[in-house]
Amino acid sequence: MDPLFDRDKAEDVLSSVAAAAPDYLAGLDARLVRDVASLPLLDGLDGPLPEDGHGAPDSVAELLRIGTAAATHSSGPRFFHFVVGGSTPAAMAGDWVTSLLDQVGGMWTASAFATTAETVTLRWLRDLFGLPPDWGGVLTPSATFANLTGLACARQWWGEQHGVDVAADGIAGLPRMPVIASGYVHASVRKALQILGYGRDTVQVLASDDAGRADLDGMRAALSSGPAVLVGCAGEVNAGDFDPLSDMADLAEAHGAWLHVDGAFGLFAALSPRTAHLVDGVARADSVAADGHKWLNVPYESGFAFVREPERLGTTFGSWNAPYLAPMDDTSIDYNCLGPESSRRARALPIWASLRAYGRTGHRAMVERHLDLAERLEFLVDQSPDLELLAPAQLCVVCFRYTAPNHDLDALNTALGKAILDDGRVYVGTTVYRGMIALRPAIVNWRTTEADIDLLVKVVRELGAQLALRPPR
Ligand SMILES: *Cc1c(COP(=O)(O)O)cnc(C)c1O
């Protein structure tokens, strides 16, 4: 069926999605995060490529039927696994508008609307995080891409130290760029380095303890042998701890190093006076990466990269010798020349909508509610004789494990993590923290309340007790 025959169906199919939304969203508070009983529905996705097609109304109805049941309801209030945000009403509607308008978001000539929204959004974000207004920036699909963006700029800078324009000539012939980090370094920083041609194992980890805390003396010594890239982590995923960014900024300044800060969710500590000290020094970095789809509660995919010297983005990602690209000036910015993507959606719209709808104080209130909830969880863990807190809750992550006498606690917590995911009332899996299997729920969803935290503790203790009753194998 030629899509042209469906032209007058747009209203029907879009209305069908809008009509399904209220029930789905209202149900998020009550339903299982993941209902294993719904998984057989996934078979409905399968089948041979249709020859003639079933038309839009039937196909969208099918997607809604399967999706509203079998999706992981991770945008609800009890998905605590990894660090996963939800989607505020304004952000979700902004995302729908993005699809409605279907803009070419990377080029001013193609959409002055999208590029202007991006420029304004980036300015608002710098303001929100207390980053200098004269920094450059670009929206990315994720913090992985934002880390890639910052580290690509670092690579360009590194090439300059050796008289090479990496954007034009590549890195062949250059020495390997030294990259120094604490044990908090996120896997996506390694992924960025593997894409950039240095390999994920190029990171020299200098840690002073088994949690991975930064070894500043070791970093100072490593930096004394010449230009290098220092990577700071604002908010690591196991316990929500922070690298000492101010000290690392001092080191970078003293040794002429490039400081990149990965603040995927931790950059949001800047929003509250209760936690802003954790990101002291971030404004002295050379590049900063963060996520929108985590603590900003904007739908996937959403991230942002900021760079101290705005022109670095253009030299790193621009000038692809494409004669149809117009020259940029202050307003007619082509964001496809400032980041790793070329054609891209109008990624700014959901962020713009959320920042406009809830403002500085609304986002601060959300962050502070999560800080309160993390404190509550920490308190409940402390009060429970069968739970052991493994690290103080610094921000929105609480790292703990279930304990029972005469049990291999790693085996017990591994089984517990699996049991929690299969149970589905709350969602949190395991990590390895200081050599121990641990749970590390992250609280960043705008819908989460005290009742959800209390249920989390109840489910962990209930399933833990059941597992502990089984004879150890
Ligand atoms: C989540 C996370 C990332 C990667 O973010 P994506 O959005 O998954 O690409 C990087 N660093 C830290 C600290 C994170 O928590």
Coordinates of N, CA and C and ligand atoms in Angstrom, one line a residue, residues 83 141-145 147 184 186-189 233-237 262-265 291 293-294 300 302, ligand 1:
V83 N 20.7 4.1 35.6 CA 20.3 5.4 36.0 C 19.3 5.8 34.9
P141 N 22.8 12.6 21.3 CA 21.8 11.6 21.7 C 22.0 11.1 23.1
S142 N 23.1 11.3 23.7 CA 23.4 10.6 25.0 C 24.7 11.2 25.6
A143 N 25.0 10.7 26.9 CA 26.2 11.1 27.5 C 27.4 10.4 26.8
T144 N 27.1 9.2 26.3 CA 28.2 8.5 25.5 C 28.7 9.4 24.4
F145 N 27.7 9.9 23.6 CA 28.0 10.8 22.5 C 28.6 12.1 23.0
N147 N 30.4 12.4 25.8 CA 31.8 12.1 26.1 C 32.7 12.0 24.8
Y184 N 36.6 5.7 39.0 CA 35.2 6.0 38.7 C 34.9 6.1 37.2
H186 N 33.7 5.9 33.7 CA 32.5 5.2 33.2 C 32.9 4.5 31.9
A187 N 32.2 3.3 31.7 CA 32.5 2.5 30.5 C 32.3 3.3 29.2
S188 N 31.5 4.3 29.2 CA 31.2 5.1 28.0 C 32.4 6.0 27.6
V189 N 33.2 6.3 28.6 CA 34.5 7.1 28.3 C 35.4 6.2 27.5
C233 N 35.0 12.3 36.9 CA 33.7 11.7 37.0 C 32.9 12.5 38.0
A234 N 31.8 13.1 37.6 CA 30.8 13.8 38.5 C 29.6 12.9 38.6
G235 N 29.6 12.0 39.6 CA 28.5 11.1 39.8 C 28.8 9.8 39.2
E236 N 29.5 8.8 40.0 CA 29.7 7.5 39.4 C 28.6 6.6 39.8
V237 N 28.4 5.5 39.0 CA 27.2 4.8 38.9 C 27.0 3.9 40.1
D262 N 32.8 14.0 33.0 CA 31.6 13.2 32.7 C 30.6 13.4 33.8
G263 N 29.6 14.2 33.5 CA 28.6 14.5 34.6 C 27.3 14.0 34.2
A264 N 27.2 12.8 33.6 CA 26.0 12.2 33.0 C 24.7 12.6 33.8
F265 N 24.8 12.2 35.1 CA 23.7 12.6 36.0 C 24.1 13.5 37.1
D291 N 23.7 14.0 30.5 CA 22.5 13.4 29.9 C 21.3 14.2 30.1
H293 N 18.3 12.4 29.3 CA 17.3 11.4 29.5 C 17.5 10.7 30.9
K294 N 18.4 11.2 31.7 CA 18.5 10.7 33.0 C 17.7 11.7 34.0
Y300 N 14.2 9.6 25.9 CA 15.4 9.2 25.1 C 15.1 9.7 23.7
S302 N 18.7 11.9 24.6 CA 19.0 13.3 25.0 C 20.2 13.4 25.8
Ligands
LIG1 C1 24.8 6.8 32.0 C2 26.2 7.3 32.1 C3 26.9 7.5 31.0 C4 26.5 7.1 29.6 O1 25.3 7.7 29.3 P1 24.3 7.2 28.1 O2 23.2 8.1 28.1 O3 23.9 5.8 28.5 O4 25.2 7.2 26.9 C5 28.2 8.0 31.1 N1 28.7 8.3 32.3 C6 28.0 8.1 33.4 C7 28.6 8.5 34.8 C8 26.7 7.6 33.4 O5 26.0 7.4 34.5

